[in-house]
CSV table of C-alpha atoms in Angstrom, one decimal:
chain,number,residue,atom,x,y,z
B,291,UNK,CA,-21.3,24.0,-94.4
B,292,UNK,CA,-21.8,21.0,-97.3
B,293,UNK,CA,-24.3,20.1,-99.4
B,294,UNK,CA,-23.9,16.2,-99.3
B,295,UNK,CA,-26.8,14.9,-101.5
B,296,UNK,CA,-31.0,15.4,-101.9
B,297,UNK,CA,-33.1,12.3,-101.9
B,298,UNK,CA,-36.1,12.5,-103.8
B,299,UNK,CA,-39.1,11.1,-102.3
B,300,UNK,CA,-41.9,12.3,-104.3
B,301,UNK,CA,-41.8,14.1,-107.7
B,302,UNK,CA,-45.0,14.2,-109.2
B,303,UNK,CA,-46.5,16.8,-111.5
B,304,UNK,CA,-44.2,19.0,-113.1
B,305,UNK,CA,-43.4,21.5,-110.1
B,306,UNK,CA,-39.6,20.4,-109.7
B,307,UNK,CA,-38.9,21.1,-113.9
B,308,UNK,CA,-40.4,24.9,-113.2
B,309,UNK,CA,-38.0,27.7,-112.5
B,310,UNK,CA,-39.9,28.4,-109.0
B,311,UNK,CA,-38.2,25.0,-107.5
B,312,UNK,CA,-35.0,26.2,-109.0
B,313,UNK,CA,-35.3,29.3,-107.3
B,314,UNK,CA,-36.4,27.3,-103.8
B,315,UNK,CA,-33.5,25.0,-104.4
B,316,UNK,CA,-31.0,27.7,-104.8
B,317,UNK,CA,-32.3,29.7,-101.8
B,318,UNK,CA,-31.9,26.4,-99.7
B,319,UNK,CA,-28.2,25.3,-101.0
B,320,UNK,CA,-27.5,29.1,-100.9
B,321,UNK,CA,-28.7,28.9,-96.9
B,322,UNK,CA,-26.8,25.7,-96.2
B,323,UNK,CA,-23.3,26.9,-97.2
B,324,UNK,CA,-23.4,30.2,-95.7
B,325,UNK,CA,-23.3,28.3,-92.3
B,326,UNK,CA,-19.6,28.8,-90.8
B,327,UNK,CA,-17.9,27.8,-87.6
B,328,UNK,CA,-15.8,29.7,-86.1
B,329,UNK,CA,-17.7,32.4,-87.0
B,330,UNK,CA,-16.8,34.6,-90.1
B,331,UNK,CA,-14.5,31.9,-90.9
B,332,UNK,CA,-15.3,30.9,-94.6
B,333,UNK,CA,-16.3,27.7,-93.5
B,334,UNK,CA,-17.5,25.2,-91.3
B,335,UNK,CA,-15.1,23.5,-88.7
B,336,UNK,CA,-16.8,21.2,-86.0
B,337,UNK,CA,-14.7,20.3,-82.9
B,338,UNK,CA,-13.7,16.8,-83.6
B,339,UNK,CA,-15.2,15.1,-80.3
B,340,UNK,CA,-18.0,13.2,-79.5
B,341,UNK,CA,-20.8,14.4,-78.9
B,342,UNK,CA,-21.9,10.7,-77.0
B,343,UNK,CA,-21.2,12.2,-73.8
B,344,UNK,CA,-22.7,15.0,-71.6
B,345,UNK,CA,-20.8,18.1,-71.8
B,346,UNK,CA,-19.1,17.3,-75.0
B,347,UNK,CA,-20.1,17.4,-78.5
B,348,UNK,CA,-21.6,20.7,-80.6
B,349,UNK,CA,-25.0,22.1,-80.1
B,350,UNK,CA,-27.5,21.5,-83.4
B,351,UNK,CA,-30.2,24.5,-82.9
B,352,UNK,CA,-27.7,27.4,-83.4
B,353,UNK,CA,-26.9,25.4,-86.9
B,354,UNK,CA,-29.9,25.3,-87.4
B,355,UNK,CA,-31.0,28.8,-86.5
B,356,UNK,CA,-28.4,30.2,-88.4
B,357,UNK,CA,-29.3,28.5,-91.6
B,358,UNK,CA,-32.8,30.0,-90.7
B,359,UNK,CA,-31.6,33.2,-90.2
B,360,UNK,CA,-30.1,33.2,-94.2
B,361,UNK,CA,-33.5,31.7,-95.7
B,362,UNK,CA,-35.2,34.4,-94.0
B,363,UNK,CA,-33.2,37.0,-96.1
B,364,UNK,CA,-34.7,35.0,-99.0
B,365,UNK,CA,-38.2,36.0,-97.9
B,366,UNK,CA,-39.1,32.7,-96.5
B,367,UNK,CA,-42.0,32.9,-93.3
B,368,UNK,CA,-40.5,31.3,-90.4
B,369,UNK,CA,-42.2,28.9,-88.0
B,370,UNK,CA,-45.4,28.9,-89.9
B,371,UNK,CA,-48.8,27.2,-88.8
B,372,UNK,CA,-50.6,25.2,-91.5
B,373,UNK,CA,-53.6,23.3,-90.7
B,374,UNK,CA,-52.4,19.9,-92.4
B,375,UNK,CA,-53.4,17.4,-90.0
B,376,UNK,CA,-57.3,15.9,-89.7
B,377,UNK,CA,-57.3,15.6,-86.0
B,378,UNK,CA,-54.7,17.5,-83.8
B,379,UNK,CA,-52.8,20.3,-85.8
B,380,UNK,CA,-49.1,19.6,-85.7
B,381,UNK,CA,-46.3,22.0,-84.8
B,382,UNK,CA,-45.3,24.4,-87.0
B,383,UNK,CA,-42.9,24.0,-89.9
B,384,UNK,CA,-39.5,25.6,-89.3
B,385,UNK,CA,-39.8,27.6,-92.9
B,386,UNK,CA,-42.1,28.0,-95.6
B,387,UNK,CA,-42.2,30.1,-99.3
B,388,UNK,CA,-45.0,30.6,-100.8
B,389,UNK,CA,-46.3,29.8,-104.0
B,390,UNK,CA,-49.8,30.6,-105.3
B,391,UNK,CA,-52.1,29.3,-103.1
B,392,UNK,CA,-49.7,26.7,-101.5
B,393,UNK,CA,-46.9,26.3,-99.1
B,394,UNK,CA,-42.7,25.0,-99.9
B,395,UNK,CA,-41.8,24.0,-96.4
B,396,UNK,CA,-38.0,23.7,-95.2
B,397,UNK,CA,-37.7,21.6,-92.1
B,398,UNK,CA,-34.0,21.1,-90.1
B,399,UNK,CA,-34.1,18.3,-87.6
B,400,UNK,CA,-32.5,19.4,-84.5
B,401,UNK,CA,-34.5,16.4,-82.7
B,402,UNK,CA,-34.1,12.2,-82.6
B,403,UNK,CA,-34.9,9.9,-84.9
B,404,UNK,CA,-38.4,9.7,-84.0
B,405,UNK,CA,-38.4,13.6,-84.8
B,406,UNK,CA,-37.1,13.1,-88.0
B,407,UNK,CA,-40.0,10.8,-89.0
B,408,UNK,CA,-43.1,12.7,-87.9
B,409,UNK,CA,-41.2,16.1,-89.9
B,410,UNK,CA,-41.5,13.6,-93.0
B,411,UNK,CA,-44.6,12.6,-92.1
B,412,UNK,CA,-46.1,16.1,-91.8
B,413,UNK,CA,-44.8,17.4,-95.1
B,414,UNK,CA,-46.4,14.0,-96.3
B,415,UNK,CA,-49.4,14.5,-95.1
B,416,UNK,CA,-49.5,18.6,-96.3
B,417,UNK,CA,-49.0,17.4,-99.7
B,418,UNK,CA,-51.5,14.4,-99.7
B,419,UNK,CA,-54.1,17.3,-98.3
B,420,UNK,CA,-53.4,19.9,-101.5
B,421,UNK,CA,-51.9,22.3,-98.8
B,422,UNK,CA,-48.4,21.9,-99.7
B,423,UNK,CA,-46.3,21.7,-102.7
B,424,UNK,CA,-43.4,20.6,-101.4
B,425,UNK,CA,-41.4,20.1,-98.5
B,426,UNK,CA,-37.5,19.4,-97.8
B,427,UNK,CA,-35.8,17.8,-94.5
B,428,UNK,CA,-32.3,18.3,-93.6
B,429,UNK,CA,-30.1,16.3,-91.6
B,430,UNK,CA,-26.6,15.8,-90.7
B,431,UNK,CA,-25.2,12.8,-92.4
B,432,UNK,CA,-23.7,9.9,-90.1
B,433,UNK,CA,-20.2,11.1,-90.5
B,434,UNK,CA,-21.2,14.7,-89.0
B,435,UNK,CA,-24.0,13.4,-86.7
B,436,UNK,CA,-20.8,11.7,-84.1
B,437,UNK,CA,-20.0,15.4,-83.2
B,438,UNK,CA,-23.4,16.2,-82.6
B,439,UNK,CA,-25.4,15.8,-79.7
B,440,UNK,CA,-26.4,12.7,-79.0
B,441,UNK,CA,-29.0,10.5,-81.0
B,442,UNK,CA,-30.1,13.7,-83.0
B,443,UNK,CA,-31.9,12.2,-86.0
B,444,UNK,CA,-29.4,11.2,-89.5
B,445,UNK,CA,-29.8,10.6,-92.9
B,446,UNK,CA,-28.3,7.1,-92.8
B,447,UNK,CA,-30.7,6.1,-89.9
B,448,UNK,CA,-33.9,7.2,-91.4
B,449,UNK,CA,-32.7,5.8,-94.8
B,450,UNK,CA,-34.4,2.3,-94.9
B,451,UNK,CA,-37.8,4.3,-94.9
B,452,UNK,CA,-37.3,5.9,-97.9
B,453,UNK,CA,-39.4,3.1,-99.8
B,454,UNK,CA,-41.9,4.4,-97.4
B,455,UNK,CA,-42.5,7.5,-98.3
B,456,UNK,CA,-41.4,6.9,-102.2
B,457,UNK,CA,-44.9,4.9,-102.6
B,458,UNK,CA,-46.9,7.3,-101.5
B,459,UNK,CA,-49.5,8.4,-104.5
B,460,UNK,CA,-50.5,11.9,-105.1
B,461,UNK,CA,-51.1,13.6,-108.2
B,462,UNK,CA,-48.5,16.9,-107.8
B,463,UNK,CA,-45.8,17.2,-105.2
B,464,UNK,CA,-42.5,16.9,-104.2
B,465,UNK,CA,-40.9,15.4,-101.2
B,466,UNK,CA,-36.9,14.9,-100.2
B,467,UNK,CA,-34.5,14.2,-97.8
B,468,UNK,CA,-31.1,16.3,-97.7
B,469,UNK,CA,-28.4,15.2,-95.8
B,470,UNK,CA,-25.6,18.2,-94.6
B,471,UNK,CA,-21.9,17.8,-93.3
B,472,UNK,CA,-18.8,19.6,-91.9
B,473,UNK,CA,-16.4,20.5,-94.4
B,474,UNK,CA,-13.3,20.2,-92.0
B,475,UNK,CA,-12.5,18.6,-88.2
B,476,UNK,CA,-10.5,20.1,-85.8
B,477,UNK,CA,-9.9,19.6,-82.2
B,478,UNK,CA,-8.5,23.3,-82.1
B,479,UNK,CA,-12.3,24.9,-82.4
B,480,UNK,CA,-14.7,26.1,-79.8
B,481,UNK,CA,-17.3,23.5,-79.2
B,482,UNK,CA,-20.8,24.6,-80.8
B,483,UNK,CA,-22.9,25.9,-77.9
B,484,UNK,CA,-26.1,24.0,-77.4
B,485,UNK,CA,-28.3,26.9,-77.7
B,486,UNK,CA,-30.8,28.7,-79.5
B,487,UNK,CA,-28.9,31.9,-81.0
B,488,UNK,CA,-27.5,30.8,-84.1
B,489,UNK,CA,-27.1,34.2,-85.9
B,490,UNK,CA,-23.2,34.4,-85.1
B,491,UNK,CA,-23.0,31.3,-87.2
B,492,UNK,CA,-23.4,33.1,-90.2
């Protein structure tokens, strides 16, 4: 799978010049490209069909839980539950690393739009609250999300609220948005099934 791009949100303090972040980076770009469809395939392949109409398109959690399943290898924690809300405590974040005292957290939106924002929001608020350091989305760009099953949540779509986010004011943290692709279309694939067992993928 492709790296596209990373969109920095929030960069304060001096966290993303230290050799930790490299480290976090290298783990998550590392975790990205060792995706592959077809399996053991050297890369990744997605059926080209849309993915607009029931039945057809490929699944998104087995990408997901195969990029996962890599981090882990990394020693990243995996569905972790950090109290970063005030009120209600919100789901838990797909992957974190820890460093010092504080929490990196990885999240891959498998979900719609509205998905998308409360995963920003969430890393947002952990950092605001000292309990993060960081956190990184990652979605399919627009170009890869019209395989996909349906409405799944894009970088283009949540673009426009990057300002959003970007004006946020903390005193140390790090926030950003990276989008994903295919590297090659193919209408002579398998479909991506639209399960949860994404090890295969890998």
């Amino acid at each position: 799978m492709k790296f596209v791009k990373i969109e920095v949100l929030i960069d304060k303090g001096h966290f993303s010049s230290s050799t930790t972040w490299q480290t976090i980076f290298d783990h998550i770009k590392d975790s990205i490209q060792a995706v592959e469809w077809p399996p053991k395939s050297g890369s990744f392949t997605v059926r080209k069909q849309s993915g607009k109409k029931r039945g057809e398109g490929s699944g998104v959690k087995p990408i997901k839980e195969a990029f996962m399943s890599k981090l882990q290898t990394y020693g990243w924690e995996l569905e972790t539950r950090e109290n970063i809300a005030t009120v209600k405590r919100p789901g838990p974040l797909d992957a974190t690393y820890k460093i010092g005292e504080k929490l990196f957290a990885v999240e891959w939106e498998t979900g719609n739009i509205s998905s998308s924002h409360r995963a920003v929001n969430k890393m947002a608020l952990g950092i605001l609250k000292g309990r993060l350091i960081g956190g990184i989305l990652i979605l399919p760009t627009r170009e890869f999300y019209q395989y996909l099953t349906d409405r799944v949540g894009n970088f283009r779509e949540l673009e426009p609220y990057f300002p959003l986010w970007k004006a946020l004011q903390c005193d140390e943290g790090f926030l950003a948005v990276i989008a994903v692709e295919h590297d090659y279309t193919s209408t002579e694939v398998d479909r991506i099934p639209k399960g949860t067992n994404g090890r295969h993928l890998i």
